[in-house]
mmCIF file with all atom_site columns, C-alpha atoms and ligand atoms in Angstrom:
data_model
loop_
_atom_site.group_PDB
_atom_site.id
_atom_site.type_symbol
_atom_site.label_atom_id
_atom_site.label_alt_id
_atom_site.label_comp_id
_atom_site.label_asym_id
_atom_site.label_entity_id
_atom_site.label_seq_id
_atom_site.pdbx_PDB_ins_code
_atom_site.Cartn_x
_atom_site.Cartn_y
_atom_site.Cartn_z
_atom_site.occupancy
_atom_site.B_iso_or_equiv
_atom_site.pdbx_formal_charge
_atom_site.auth_seq_id
_atom_site.auth_comp_id
_atom_site.auth_asym_id
_atom_site.auth_atom_id
_atom_site.pdbx_PDB_model_num
ATOM   1   C CA  . MET A 1 1   ? 34.889 -49.975 -41.093 1.00 81.00 ? 1   MET A CA  1
ATOM   2   C CA  . LEU A 1 2   ? 36.429 -46.744 -39.805 1.00 90.00 ? 2   LEU A CA  1
ATOM   3   C CA  . ALA A 1 3   ? 38.825 -48.682 -37.580 1.00 89.00 ? 3   ALA A CA  1
ATOM   4   C CA  . SER A 1 4   ? 40.090 -50.750 -40.516 1.00 88.00 ? 4   SER A CA  1
ATOM   5   C CA  . ALA A 1 5   ? 40.491 -47.650 -42.711 1.00 91.00 ? 5   ALA A CA  1
ATOM   6   C CA  . LEU A 1 6   ? 42.463 -45.942 -39.932 1.00 94.00 ? 6   LEU A CA  1
ATOM   7   C CA  . GLU A 1 7   ? 44.602 -48.934 -38.994 1.00 93.00 ? 7   GLU A CA  1
ATOM   8   C CA  . PRO A 1 8   ? 47.400 -48.441 -41.586 1.00 93.00 ? 8   PRO A CA  1
ATOM   9   C CA  . LEU A 1 9   ? 47.715 -44.777 -40.557 1.00 96.00 ? 9   LEU A CA  1
ATOM   10  C CA  . ASN A 1 10  ? 48.350 -45.641 -36.921 1.00 95.00 ? 10  ASN A CA  1
ATOM   11  C CA  . VAL A 1 11  ? 46.834 -42.400 -35.634 1.00 97.00 ? 11  VAL A CA  1
ATOM   12  C CA  . SER A 1 12  ? 46.676 -41.234 -32.033 1.00 97.00 ? 12  SER A CA  1
ATOM   13  C CA  . ARG A 1 13  ? 43.672 -41.447 -29.727 1.00 96.00 ? 13  ARG A CA  1
ATOM   14  C CA  . GLU A 1 14  ? 43.315 -37.670 -30.094 1.00 97.00 ? 14  GLU A CA  1
ATOM   15  C CA  . THR A 1 15  ? 42.882 -37.932 -33.868 1.00 98.00 ? 15  THR A CA  1
ATOM   16  C CA  . GLU A 1 16  ? 40.332 -40.734 -33.454 1.00 97.00 ? 16  GLU A CA  1
ATOM   17  C CA  . GLN A 1 17  ? 38.445 -38.551 -30.987 1.00 97.00 ? 17  GLN A CA  1
ATOM   18  C CA  . ARG A 1 18  ? 38.497 -35.617 -33.399 1.00 98.00 ? 18  ARG A CA  1
ATOM   19  C CA  . LEU A 1 19  ? 36.932 -37.808 -36.096 1.00 98.00 ? 19  LEU A CA  1
ATOM   20  C CA  . GLY A 1 20  ? 34.247 -38.753 -33.570 1.00 97.00 ? 20  GLY A CA  1
ATOM   21  C CA  . VAL A 1 21  ? 33.605 -35.057 -32.890 1.00 98.00 ? 21  VAL A CA  1
ATOM   22  C CA  . LEU A 1 22  ? 33.362 -34.472 -36.648 1.00 98.00 ? 22  LEU A CA  1
ATOM   23  C CA  . ALA A 1 23  ? 30.743 -37.239 -36.938 1.00 97.00 ? 23  ALA A CA  1
ATOM   24  C CA  . ASP A 1 24  ? 28.733 -35.628 -34.118 1.00 97.00 ? 24  ASP A CA  1
ATOM   25  C CA  . LEU A 1 25  ? 28.923 -32.205 -35.790 1.00 98.00 ? 25  LEU A CA  1
ATOM   26  C CA  . VAL A 1 26  ? 27.730 -33.584 -39.132 1.00 98.00 ? 26  VAL A CA  1
ATOM   27  C CA  . GLN A 1 27  ? 24.853 -35.402 -37.423 1.00 97.00 ? 27  GLN A CA  1
ATOM   28  C CA  . LYS A 1 28  ? 23.883 -32.238 -35.567 1.00 97.00 ? 28  LYS A CA  1
ATOM   29  C CA  . TRP A 1 29  ? 23.996 -29.865 -38.546 1.00 97.00 ? 29  TRP A CA  1
ATOM   30  C CA  . SER A 1 30  ? 22.810 -32.153 -41.342 1.00 96.00 ? 30  SER A CA  1
ATOM   31  C CA  . PRO A 1 31  ? 19.051 -32.054 -40.613 1.00 94.00 ? 31  PRO A CA  1
ATOM   32  C CA  . ARG A 1 32  ? 19.163 -28.255 -41.062 1.00 95.00 ? 32  ARG A CA  1
ATOM   33  C CA  . ILE A 1 33  ? 21.546 -27.865 -43.989 1.00 97.00 ? 33  ILE A CA  1
ATOM   34  C CA  . ASN A 1 34  ? 21.584 -31.281 -45.621 1.00 94.00 ? 34  ASN A CA  1
ATOM   35  C CA  . LEU A 1 35  ? 25.265 -32.218 -45.334 1.00 97.00 ? 35  LEU A CA  1
ATOM   36  C CA  . VAL A 1 36  ? 24.723 -35.915 -46.060 1.00 95.00 ? 36  VAL A CA  1
ATOM   37  C CA  . ALA A 1 37  ? 21.700 -37.842 -47.335 1.00 94.00 ? 37  ALA A CA  1
ATOM   38  C CA  . ARG A 1 38  ? 19.234 -38.450 -44.501 1.00 93.00 ? 38  ARG A CA  1
ATOM   39  C CA  . SER A 1 39  ? 19.409 -42.201 -45.234 1.00 94.00 ? 39  SER A CA  1
ATOM   40  C CA  . THR A 1 40  ? 23.151 -42.227 -44.435 1.00 93.00 ? 40  THR A CA  1
ATOM   41  C CA  . LEU A 1 41  ? 23.033 -40.125 -41.256 1.00 93.00 ? 41  LEU A CA  1
ATOM   42  C CA  . GLY A 1 42  ? 23.553 -43.238 -39.161 1.00 93.00 ? 42  GLY A CA  1
ATOM   43  C CA  . GLU A 1 43  ? 26.672 -44.123 -41.186 1.00 94.00 ? 43  GLU A CA  1
ATOM   44  C CA  . VAL A 1 44  ? 28.729 -40.945 -40.931 1.00 96.00 ? 44  VAL A CA  1
ATOM   45  C CA  . GLU A 1 45  ? 31.761 -42.738 -39.475 1.00 94.00 ? 45  GLU A CA  1
ATOM   46  C CA  . SER A 1 46  ? 31.462 -46.078 -41.278 1.00 92.00 ? 46  SER A CA  1
ATOM   47  C CA  . ARG A 1 47  ? 30.712 -44.580 -44.665 1.00 93.00 ? 47  ARG A CA  1
ATOM   48  C CA  . HIS A 1 48  ? 31.584 -40.901 -45.111 1.00 96.00 ? 48  HIS A CA  1
ATOM   49  C CA  . ILE A 1 49  ? 34.564 -40.639 -42.773 1.00 97.00 ? 49  ILE A CA  1
ATOM   50  C CA  . ALA A 1 50  ? 36.014 -44.063 -43.647 1.00 96.00 ? 50  ALA A CA  1
ATOM   51  C CA  . ASP A 1 51  ? 35.649 -43.269 -47.362 1.00 95.00 ? 51  ASP A CA  1
ATOM   52  C CA  . SER A 1 52  ? 37.600 -40.048 -46.820 1.00 97.00 ? 52  SER A CA  1
ATOM   53  C CA  . VAL A 1 53  ? 40.296 -41.646 -44.643 1.00 97.00 ? 53  VAL A CA  1
ATOM   54  C CA  . GLN A 1 54  ? 41.230 -44.050 -47.404 1.00 96.00 ? 54  GLN A CA  1
ATOM   55  C CA  . LEU A 1 55  ? 42.102 -41.134 -49.718 1.00 97.00 ? 55  LEU A CA  1
ATOM   56  C CA  . PHE A 1 56  ? 44.667 -39.966 -47.196 1.00 97.00 ? 56  PHE A CA  1
ATOM   57  C CA  . GLY A 1 57  ? 46.155 -43.477 -47.157 1.00 95.00 ? 57  GLY A CA  1
ATOM   58  C CA  . ILE A 1 58  ? 46.589 -43.451 -50.944 1.00 95.00 ? 58  ILE A CA  1
ATOM   59  C CA  . ALA A 1 59  ? 47.981 -39.925 -51.240 1.00 97.00 ? 59  ALA A CA  1
ATOM   60  C CA  . PRO A 1 60  ? 51.711 -39.249 -51.398 1.00 97.00 ? 60  PRO A CA  1
ATOM   61  C CA  . GLU A 1 61  ? 53.207 -36.520 -49.223 1.00 97.00 ? 61  GLU A CA  1
ATOM   62  C CA  . VAL A 1 62  ? 52.205 -33.237 -50.840 1.00 98.00 ? 62  VAL A CA  1
ATOM   63  C CA  . THR A 1 63  ? 52.401 -29.564 -49.917 1.00 98.00 ? 63  THR A CA  1
ATOM   64  C CA  . LYS A 1 64  ? 48.956 -28.385 -50.964 1.00 98.00 ? 64  LYS A CA  1
ATOM   65  C CA  . TRP A 1 65  ? 45.769 -30.502 -50.988 1.00 98.00 ? 65  TRP A CA  1
ATOM   66  C CA  . VAL A 1 66  ? 42.673 -28.895 -52.529 1.00 98.00 ? 66  VAL A CA  1
ATOM   67  C CA  . ASP A 1 67  ? 39.265 -30.514 -52.023 1.00 99.00 ? 67  ASP A CA  1
ATOM   68  C CA  . LEU A 1 68  ? 36.587 -29.331 -54.474 1.00 98.00 ? 68  LEU A CA  1
ATOM   69  C CA  . GLY A 1 69  ? 32.885 -29.207 -53.528 1.00 98.00 ? 69  GLY A CA  1
ATOM   70  C CA  . SER A 1 70  ? 33.614 -30.141 -49.904 1.00 98.00 ? 70  SER A CA  1
ATOM   71  C CA  . GLY A 1 71  ? 30.000 -29.906 -48.705 1.00 98.00 ? 71  GLY A CA  1
ATOM   72  C CA  . GLY A 1 72  ? 29.897 -31.398 -45.210 1.00 97.00 ? 72  GLY A CA  1
ATOM   73  C CA  . GLY A 1 73  ? 33.665 -31.886 -45.230 1.00 98.00 ? 73  GLY A CA  1
ATOM   74  C CA  . PHE A 1 74  ? 34.182 -35.131 -47.121 1.00 98.00 ? 74  PHE A CA  1
ATOM   75  C CA  . PRO A 1 75  ? 36.967 -35.618 -47.652 1.00 98.00 ? 75  PRO A CA  1
ATOM   76  C CA  . GLY A 1 76  ? 38.326 -32.114 -46.851 1.00 98.00 ? 76  GLY A CA  1
ATOM   77  C CA  . LEU A 1 77  ? 37.668 -31.952 -43.105 1.00 98.00 ? 77  LEU A CA  1
ATOM   78  C CA  . VAL A 1 78  ? 38.819 -35.527 -42.591 1.00 98.00 ? 78  VAL A CA  1
ATOM   79  C CA  . ILE A 1 79  ? 42.038 -34.740 -44.477 1.00 98.00 ? 79  ILE A CA  1
ATOM   80  C CA  . ALA A 1 80  ? 42.547 -31.645 -42.288 1.00 98.00 ? 80  ALA A CA  1
ATOM   81  C CA  . VAL A 1 81  ? 42.126 -33.748 -39.110 1.00 98.00 ? 81  VAL A CA  1
ATOM   82  C CA  . LEU A 1 82  ? 44.582 -36.410 -40.289 1.00 98.00 ? 82  LEU A CA  1
ATOM   83  C CA  . ALA A 1 83  ? 47.063 -33.816 -41.564 1.00 98.00 ? 83  ALA A CA  1
ATOM   84  C CA  . ALA A 1 84  ? 47.099 -32.097 -38.159 1.00 98.00 ? 84  ALA A CA  1
ATOM   85  C CA  . GLU A 1 85  ? 48.818 -35.180 -36.760 1.00 98.00 ? 85  GLU A CA  1
ATOM   86  C CA  . LEU A 1 86  ? 50.485 -36.850 -39.746 1.00 98.00 ? 86  LEU A CA  1
ATOM   87  C CA  . ARG A 1 87  ? 51.392 -34.005 -42.152 1.00 98.00 ? 87  ARG A CA  1
ATOM   88  C CA  . PRO A 1 88  ? 51.314 -30.717 -40.248 1.00 97.00 ? 88  PRO A CA  1
ATOM   89  C CA  . GLU A 1 89  ? 53.253 -28.970 -43.038 1.00 97.00 ? 89  GLU A CA  1
ATOM   90  C CA  . MET A 1 90  ? 50.571 -29.697 -45.665 1.00 98.00 ? 90  MET A CA  1
ATOM   91  C CA  . SER A 1 91  ? 47.981 -27.012 -46.379 1.00 98.00 ? 91  SER A CA  1
ATOM   92  C CA  . VAL A 1 92  ? 44.379 -28.137 -46.880 1.00 98.00 ? 92  VAL A CA  1
ATOM   93  C CA  . VAL A 1 93  ? 42.011 -25.972 -48.903 1.00 98.00 ? 93  VAL A CA  1
ATOM   94  C CA  . MET A 1 94  ? 38.289 -26.627 -49.270 1.00 98.00 ? 94  MET A CA  1
ATOM   95  C CA  . VAL A 1 95  ? 36.302 -25.002 -52.092 1.00 98.00 ? 95  VAL A CA  1
ATOM   96  C CA  . GLU A 1 96  ? 32.544 -24.793 -51.614 1.00 98.00 ? 96  GLU A CA  1
ATOM   97  C CA  . SER A 1 97  ? 29.975 -22.457 -53.153 1.00 98.00 ? 97  SER A CA  1
ATOM   98  C CA  . ASP A 1 98  ? 27.154 -22.870 -50.599 1.00 98.00 ? 98  ASP A CA  1
ATOM   99  C CA  . THR A 1 99  ? 27.214 -20.235 -47.842 1.00 98.00 ? 99  THR A CA  1
ATOM   100 C CA  . ARG A 1 100 ? 25.709 -22.395 -45.080 1.00 98.00 ? 100 ARG A CA  1
ATOM   101 C CA  . LYS A 1 101 ? 28.068 -25.273 -45.837 1.00 98.00 ? 101 LYS A CA  1
ATOM   102 C CA  . CYS A 1 102 ? 31.019 -22.855 -45.677 1.00 98.00 ? 102 CYS A CA  1
ATOM   103 C CA  . VAL A 1 103 ? 29.790 -21.706 -42.251 1.00 98.00 ? 103 VAL A CA  1
ATOM   104 C CA  . PHE A 1 104 ? 29.681 -25.360 -41.205 1.00 98.00 ? 104 PHE A CA  1
ATOM   105 C CA  . LEU A 1 105 ? 33.189 -26.066 -42.571 1.00 98.00 ? 105 LEU A CA  1
ATOM   106 C CA  . ARG A 1 106 ? 34.699 -23.064 -40.745 1.00 98.00 ? 106 ARG A CA  1
ATOM   107 C CA  . THR A 1 107 ? 32.856 -23.882 -37.526 1.00 98.00 ? 107 THR A CA  1
ATOM   108 C CA  . ALA A 1 108 ? 34.000 -27.497 -37.692 1.00 98.00 ? 108 ALA A CA  1
ATOM   109 C CA  . LEU A 1 109 ? 37.654 -26.512 -38.241 1.00 98.00 ? 109 LEU A CA  1
ATOM   110 C CA  . ARG A 1 110 ? 37.442 -24.244 -35.191 1.00 98.00 ? 110 ARG A CA  1
ATOM   111 C CA  . GLU A 1 111 ? 35.717 -26.826 -32.981 1.00 98.00 ? 111 GLU A CA  1
ATOM   112 C CA  . LEU A 1 112 ? 38.101 -29.566 -34.086 1.00 98.00 ? 112 LEU A CA  1
ATOM   113 C CA  . GLY A 1 113 ? 41.084 -27.311 -33.468 1.00 98.00 ? 113 GLY A CA  1
ATOM   114 C CA  . VAL A 1 114 ? 42.736 -28.043 -36.813 1.00 98.00 ? 114 VAL A CA  1
ATOM   115 C CA  . GLU A 1 115 ? 44.097 -25.875 -39.642 1.00 98.00 ? 115 GLU A CA  1
ATOM   116 C CA  . GLY A 1 116 ? 42.425 -25.535 -43.013 1.00 98.00 ? 116 GLY A CA  1
ATOM   117 C CA  . GLN A 1 117 ? 41.232 -22.901 -45.452 1.00 98.00 ? 117 GLN A CA  1
ATOM   118 C CA  . VAL A 1 118 ? 37.662 -22.619 -46.705 1.00 98.00 ? 118 VAL A CA  1
ATOM   119 C CA  . MET A 1 119 ? 37.158 -20.717 -49.967 1.00 98.00 ? 119 MET A CA  1
ATOM   120 C CA  . GLN A 1 120 ? 33.577 -19.808 -50.725 1.00 98.00 ? 120 GLN A CA  1
ATOM   121 C CA  . SER A 1 121 ? 33.388 -19.720 -54.495 1.00 98.00 ? 121 SER A CA  1
ATOM   122 C CA  . ARG A 1 122 ? 32.358 -21.626 -57.527 1.00 98.00 ? 122 ARG A CA  1
ATOM   123 C CA  . ILE A 1 123 ? 35.242 -23.858 -58.588 1.00 98.00 ? 123 ILE A CA  1
ATOM   124 C CA  . GLU A 1 124 ? 35.239 -22.521 -62.139 1.00 97.00 ? 124 GLU A CA  1
ATOM   125 C CA  . ALA A 1 125 ? 35.303 -18.871 -60.965 1.00 97.00 ? 125 ALA A CA  1
ATOM   126 C CA  . LEU A 1 126 ? 38.406 -19.169 -58.753 1.00 98.00 ? 126 LEU A CA  1
ATOM   127 C CA  . SER A 1 127 ? 41.890 -18.283 -59.964 1.00 98.00 ? 127 SER A CA  1
ATOM   128 C CA  . PRO A 1 128 ? 43.919 -21.488 -60.366 1.00 98.00 ? 128 PRO A CA  1
ATOM   129 C CA  . LEU A 1 129 ? 44.976 -22.814 -56.936 1.00 98.00 ? 129 LEU A CA  1
ATOM   130 C CA  . ASP A 1 130 ? 48.095 -24.662 -58.094 1.00 98.00 ? 130 ASP A CA  1
ATOM   131 C CA  . ALA A 1 131 ? 47.429 -27.743 -55.970 1.00 98.00 ? 131 ALA A CA  1
ATOM   132 C CA  . ASP A 1 132 ? 49.714 -30.779 -55.738 1.00 98.00 ? 132 ASP A CA  1
ATOM   133 C CA  . LEU A 1 133 ? 46.681 -32.921 -55.099 1.00 98.00 ? 133 LEU A CA  1
ATOM   134 C CA  . VAL A 1 134 ? 43.027 -32.307 -55.942 1.00 98.00 ? 134 VAL A CA  1
ATOM   135 C CA  . SER A 1 135 ? 40.209 -34.409 -54.505 1.00 98.00 ? 135 SER A CA  1
ATOM   136 C CA  . ALA A 1 136 ? 36.463 -34.333 -55.088 1.00 98.00 ? 136 ALA A CA  1
ATOM   137 C CA  . ARG A 1 137 ? 33.744 -36.655 -53.825 1.00 98.00 ? 137 ARG A CA  1
ATOM   138 C CA  . ALA A 1 138 ? 30.194 -36.806 -55.163 1.00 97.00 ? 138 ALA A CA  1
ATOM   139 C CA  . LEU A 1 139 ? 30.676 -33.578 -57.097 1.00 98.00 ? 139 LEU A CA  1
ATOM   140 C CA  . ALA A 1 140 ? 30.134 -34.287 -60.808 1.00 98.00 ? 140 ALA A CA  1
ATOM   141 C CA  . PRO A 1 141 ? 30.451 -36.998 -63.481 1.00 97.00 ? 141 PRO A CA  1
ATOM   142 C CA  . LEU A 1 142 ? 34.074 -37.682 -64.395 1.00 98.00 ? 142 LEU A CA  1
ATOM   143 C CA  . PRO A 1 143 ? 34.278 -35.701 -67.677 1.00 97.00 ? 143 PRO A CA  1
ATOM   144 C CA  . LYS A 1 144 ? 33.103 -32.540 -65.903 1.00 98.00 ? 144 LYS A CA  1
ATOM   145 C CA  . LEU A 1 145 ? 35.112 -33.312 -62.774 1.00 98.00 ? 145 LEU A CA  1
ATOM   146 C CA  . LEU A 1 146 ? 38.333 -33.503 -64.781 1.00 98.00 ? 146 LEU A CA  1
ATOM   147 C CA  . GLY A 1 147 ? 37.676 -29.992 -66.096 1.00 98.00 ? 147 GLY A CA  1
ATOM   148 C CA  . TYR A 1 148 ? 37.166 -28.677 -62.558 1.00 98.00 ? 148 TYR A CA  1
ATOM   149 C CA  . ALA A 1 149 ? 40.303 -30.430 -61.324 1.00 98.00 ? 149 ALA A CA  1
ATOM   150 C CA  . LYS A 1 150 ? 42.538 -29.487 -64.260 1.00 98.00 ? 150 LYS A CA  1
ATOM   151 C CA  . ARG A 1 151 ? 42.008 -25.781 -63.567 1.00 98.00 ? 151 ARG A CA  1
ATOM   152 C CA  . HIS A 1 152 ? 43.469 -26.133 -60.068 1.00 98.00 ? 152 HIS A CA  1
ATOM   153 C CA  . MET A 1 153 ? 46.209 -28.745 -60.608 1.00 98.00 ? 153 MET A CA  1
ATOM   154 C CA  . ALA A 1 154 ? 49.862 -27.689 -60.639 1.00 98.00 ? 154 ALA A CA  1
ATOM   155 C CA  . ILE A 1 155 ? 52.202 -29.298 -63.168 1.00 96.00 ? 155 ILE A CA  1
ATOM   156 C CA  . ASP A 1 156 ? 52.791 -32.920 -62.044 1.00 96.00 ? 156 ASP A CA  1
ATOM   157 C CA  . ALA A 1 157 ? 49.794 -32.818 -59.701 1.00 98.00 ? 157 ALA A CA  1
ATOM   158 C CA  . MET A 1 158 ? 47.494 -35.758 -59.152 1.00 98.00 ? 158 MET A CA  1
ATOM   159 C CA  . ALA A 1 159 ? 43.790 -36.113 -58.443 1.00 98.00 ? 159 ALA A CA  1
ATOM   160 C CA  . LEU A 1 160 ? 41.825 -38.579 -56.315 1.00 98.00 ? 160 LEU A CA  1
ATOM   161 C CA  . PHE A 1 161 ? 38.147 -39.193 -57.002 1.00 98.00 ? 161 PHE A CA  1
ATOM   162 C CA  . PRO A 1 162 ? 36.014 -41.724 -55.128 1.00 98.00 ? 162 PRO A CA  1
ATOM   163 C CA  . LYS A 1 163 ? 33.498 -43.148 -57.585 1.00 98.00 ? 163 LYS A CA  1
ATOM   164 C CA  . GLY A 1 164 ? 30.536 -45.529 -57.274 1.00 95.00 ? 164 GLY A CA  1
ATOM   165 C CA  . SER A 1 165 ? 29.723 -48.701 -59.183 1.00 95.00 ? 165 SER A CA  1
ATOM   166 C CA  . ASN A 1 166 ? 29.080 -46.988 -62.552 1.00 95.00 ? 166 ASN A CA  1
ATOM   167 C CA  . TRP A 1 167 ? 32.634 -45.635 -62.643 1.00 97.00 ? 167 TRP A CA  1
ATOM   168 C CA  . GLN A 1 168 ? 33.551 -47.569 -65.790 1.00 97.00 ? 168 GLN A CA  1
ATOM   169 C CA  . SER A 1 169 ? 30.943 -45.836 -67.936 1.00 97.00 ? 169 SER A CA  1
ATOM   170 C CA  . GLU A 1 170 ? 32.060 -42.447 -66.578 1.00 97.00 ? 170 GLU A CA  1
ATOM   171 C CA  . LEU A 1 171 ? 35.605 -43.429 -67.455 1.00 98.00 ? 171 LEU A CA  1
ATOM   172 C CA  . SER A 1 172 ? 34.729 -44.350 -71.062 1.00 97.00 ? 172 SER A CA  1
ATOM   173 C CA  . GLU A 1 173 ? 32.981 -41.015 -71.451 1.00 97.00 ? 173 GLU A CA  1
ATOM   174 C CA  . ALA A 1 174 ? 35.925 -39.112 -69.942 1.00 98.00 ? 174 ALA A CA  1
ATOM   175 C CA  . ARG A 1 175 ? 38.429 -40.817 -72.257 1.00 97.00 ? 175 ARG A CA  1
ATOM   176 C CA  . LYS A 1 176 ? 36.691 -39.132 -75.227 1.00 97.00 ? 176 LYS A CA  1
ATOM   177 C CA  . SER A 1 177 ? 37.787 -35.676 -74.125 1.00 97.00 ? 177 SER A CA  1
ATOM   178 C CA  . TRP A 1 178 ? 40.754 -36.222 -71.789 1.00 98.00 ? 178 TRP A CA  1
ATOM   179 C CA  . HIS A 1 179 ? 44.145 -37.956 -71.752 1.00 98.00 ? 179 HIS A CA  1
ATOM   180 C CA  . PHE A 1 180 ? 45.408 -39.187 -68.374 1.00 98.00 ? 180 PHE A CA  1
ATOM   181 C CA  . ASP A 1 181 ? 47.234 -41.964 -66.560 1.00 98.00 ? 181 ASP A CA  1
ATOM   182 C CA  . LEU A 1 182 ? 44.972 -43.909 -64.265 1.00 98.00 ? 182 LEU A CA  1
ATOM   183 C CA  . GLU A 1 183 ? 45.337 -46.182 -61.287 1.00 98.00 ? 183 GLU A CA  1
ATOM   184 C CA  . THR A 1 184 ? 42.236 -47.611 -59.611 1.00 98.00 ? 184 THR A CA  1
ATOM   185 C CA  . HIS A 1 185 ? 42.008 -48.511 -55.932 1.00 97.00 ? 185 HIS A CA  1
ATOM   186 C CA  . THR A 1 186 ? 39.137 -50.686 -54.705 1.00 96.00 ? 186 THR A CA  1
ATOM   187 C CA  . SER A 1 187 ? 37.193 -48.961 -51.953 1.00 95.00 ? 187 SER A CA  1
ATOM   188 C CA  . VAL A 1 188 ? 37.438 -50.442 -48.462 1.00 90.00 ? 188 VAL A CA  1
ATOM   189 C CA  . VAL A 1 189 ? 33.933 -49.127 -47.785 1.00 89.00 ? 189 VAL A CA  1
ATOM   190 C CA  . ASP A 1 190 ? 32.229 -50.752 -50.771 1.00 92.00 ? 190 ASP A CA  1
ATOM   191 C CA  . PRO A 1 191 ? 33.985 -53.276 -53.043 1.00 93.00 ? 191 PRO A CA  1
ATOM   192 C CA  . SER A 1 192 ? 31.983 -52.105 -56.089 1.00 95.00 ? 192 SER A CA  1
ATOM   193 C CA  . SER A 1 193 ? 33.327 -48.566 -55.631 1.00 96.00 ? 193 SER A CA  1
ATOM   194 C CA  . VAL A 1 194 ? 36.786 -47.278 -56.451 1.00 98.00 ? 194 VAL A CA  1
ATOM   195 C CA  . ILE A 1 195 ? 39.119 -44.379 -55.935 1.00 98.00 ? 195 ILE A CA  1
ATOM   196 C CA  . LEU A 1 196 ? 40.438 -43.118 -59.251 1.00 98.00 ? 196 LEU A CA  1
ATOM   197 C CA  . GLU A 1 197 ? 43.999 -41.834 -59.105 1.00 98.00 ? 197 GLU A CA  1
ATOM   198 C CA  . VAL A 1 198 ? 44.554 -39.534 -62.075 1.00 98.00 ? 198 VAL A CA  1
ATOM   199 C CA  . ARG A 1 199 ? 47.914 -38.157 -63.261 1.00 98.00 ? 199 ARG A CA  1
ATOM   200 C CA  . GLU A 1 200 ? 49.273 -36.464 -66.381 1.00 98.00 ? 200 GLU A CA  1
ATOM   201 C CA  . LEU A 1 201 ? 45.890 -34.940 -67.176 1.00 98.00 ? 201 LEU A CA  1
ATOM   202 C CA  . SER A 1 202 ? 45.494 -33.087 -70.467 1.00 97.00 ? 202 SER A CA  1
ATOM   203 C CA  . ASN A 1 203 ? 42.782 -32.331 -73.004 1.00 93.00 ? 203 ASN A CA  1
ATOM   204 C CA  . ALA A 1 204 ? 42.419 -34.947 -75.745 1.00 89.00 ? 204 ALA A CA  1
HETATM 205 C C1  . SAM B 2 .   ? 26.781 -33.759 -53.433 1.00 66.56 ? 301 SAM B C1  1
HETATM 206 S S1  . SAM B 2 .   ? 27.703 -32.616 -52.497 1.00 66.56 ? 301 SAM B S1  1
HETATM 207 C C2  . SAM B 2 .   ? 29.095 -33.603 -51.981 1.00 66.56 ? 301 SAM B C2  1
HETATM 208 C C3  . SAM B 2 .   ? 29.754 -33.013 -50.782 1.00 66.56 ? 301 SAM B C3  1
HETATM 209 C C4  . SAM B 2 .   ? 30.939 -33.789 -50.234 1.00 66.56 ? 301 SAM B C4  1
HETATM 210 N N1  . SAM B 2 .   ? 32.079 -33.765 -51.154 1.00 66.56 ? 301 SAM B N1  1
HETATM 211 C C5  . SAM B 2 .   ? 30.565 -35.201 -49.897 1.00 66.56 ? 301 SAM B C5  1
HETATM 212 O O1  . SAM B 2 .   ? 31.107 -36.131 -50.488 1.00 66.56 ? 301 SAM B O1  1
HETATM 213 O O2  . SAM B 2 .   ? 29.734 -35.396 -48.991 1.00 66.56 ? 301 SAM B O2  1
HETATM 214 C C6  . SAM B 2 .   ? 28.451 -31.529 -53.706 1.00 66.56 ? 301 SAM B C6  1
HETATM 215 C C7  . SAM B 2 .   ? 28.905 -30.223 -53.098 1.00 66.56 ? 301 SAM B C7  1
HETATM 216 O O3  . SAM B 2 .   ? 29.606 -29.500 -54.078 1.00 66.56 ? 301 SAM B O3  1
HETATM 217 C C8  . SAM B 2 .   ? 29.169 -28.147 -54.063 1.00 66.56 ? 301 SAM B C8  1
HETATM 218 N N2  . SAM B 2 .   ? 29.324 -27.659 -55.438 1.00 66.56 ? 301 SAM B N2  1
HETATM 219 C C9  . SAM B 2 .   ? 28.676 -28.134 -56.535 1.00 66.56 ? 301 SAM B C9  1
HETATM 220 N N3  . SAM B 2 .   ? 29.099 -27.498 -57.649 1.00 66.56 ? 301 SAM B N3  1
HETATM 221 C C10 . SAM B 2 .   ? 30.035 -26.591 -57.233 1.00 66.56 ? 301 SAM B C10 1
HETATM 222 C C11 . SAM B 2 .   ? 30.845 -25.629 -57.912 1.00 66.56 ? 301 SAM B C11 1
HETATM 223 N N4  . SAM B 2 .   ? 30.765 -25.488 -59.248 1.00 66.56 ? 301 SAM B N4  1
HETATM 224 N N5  . SAM B 2 .   ? 31.698 -24.879 -57.172 1.00 66.56 ? 301 SAM B N5  1
HETATM 225 C C12 . SAM B 2 .   ? 31.773 -25.028 -55.830 1.00 66.56 ? 301 SAM B C12 1
HETATM 226 N N6  . SAM B 2 .   ? 31.040 -25.938 -55.128 1.00 66.56 ? 301 SAM B N6  1
HETATM 227 C C13 . SAM B 2 .   ? 30.179 -26.707 -55.824 1.00 66.56 ? 301 SAM B C13 1
HETATM 228 C C14 . SAM B 2 .   ? 27.737 -28.185 -53.587 1.00 66.56 ? 301 SAM B C14 1
HETATM 229 O O4  . SAM B 2 .   ? 27.347 -26.967 -52.972 1.00 66.56 ? 301 SAM B O4  1
HETATM 230 C C15 . SAM B 2 .   ? 27.770 -29.345 -52.607 1.00 66.56 ? 301 SAM B C15 1
HETATM 231 O O5  . SAM B 2 .   ? 28.043 -28.913 -51.304 1.00 66.56 ? 301 SAM B O5  1
#
């Protein structure tokens, strides 16, 4: 699964190895600080990393990528690893409120040898970050997520949200309070899941 997600990006052996190191780090730290569900610990590469890689494949070239609620680094750390090779000029910012997860994110950046900024804060308490692209995975239902994202999106920015099989009901709910243009991408990890690409976001 990871190999097929990476294939269109044509990354180097070094980048593949870094993603392997990331998987090892998540597996090592997760039992102590709960980075991914215990039931998915054996699927860090095939599920969590592959899911994150596909966001990079969808994204246009941007200057500033902000990942909200990064947790164990999905997608933020994966984006930072890919950007180190493919878009070294792009800045990657991860916002996370949990202290131990922020320690993990900073440690992982250092051990992976890639650039990235970790901001320990609640999303709604931070001054607007003016991102060109906002991502968030497994953070909140879409109506709430759009509020989080809107705060940090620059004019003309876009957002990418991986969503599970109940995405259509979240979408109907979100349409009651938000206007936006939407493109959906079927997930390579799970055909019932999607990545929502949101543009032109405004309050209804
Ligand atoms: C379910 S985890 C998902 C983590 C990661 N994105 C993933 O897909 O594995 C949600 C993360 O968002 C963080 N979080 C939740 N609400 C937040 C908020 N308002 N501000 C900052 N971080 C938040 C939590 O601490 C947690 O690490």
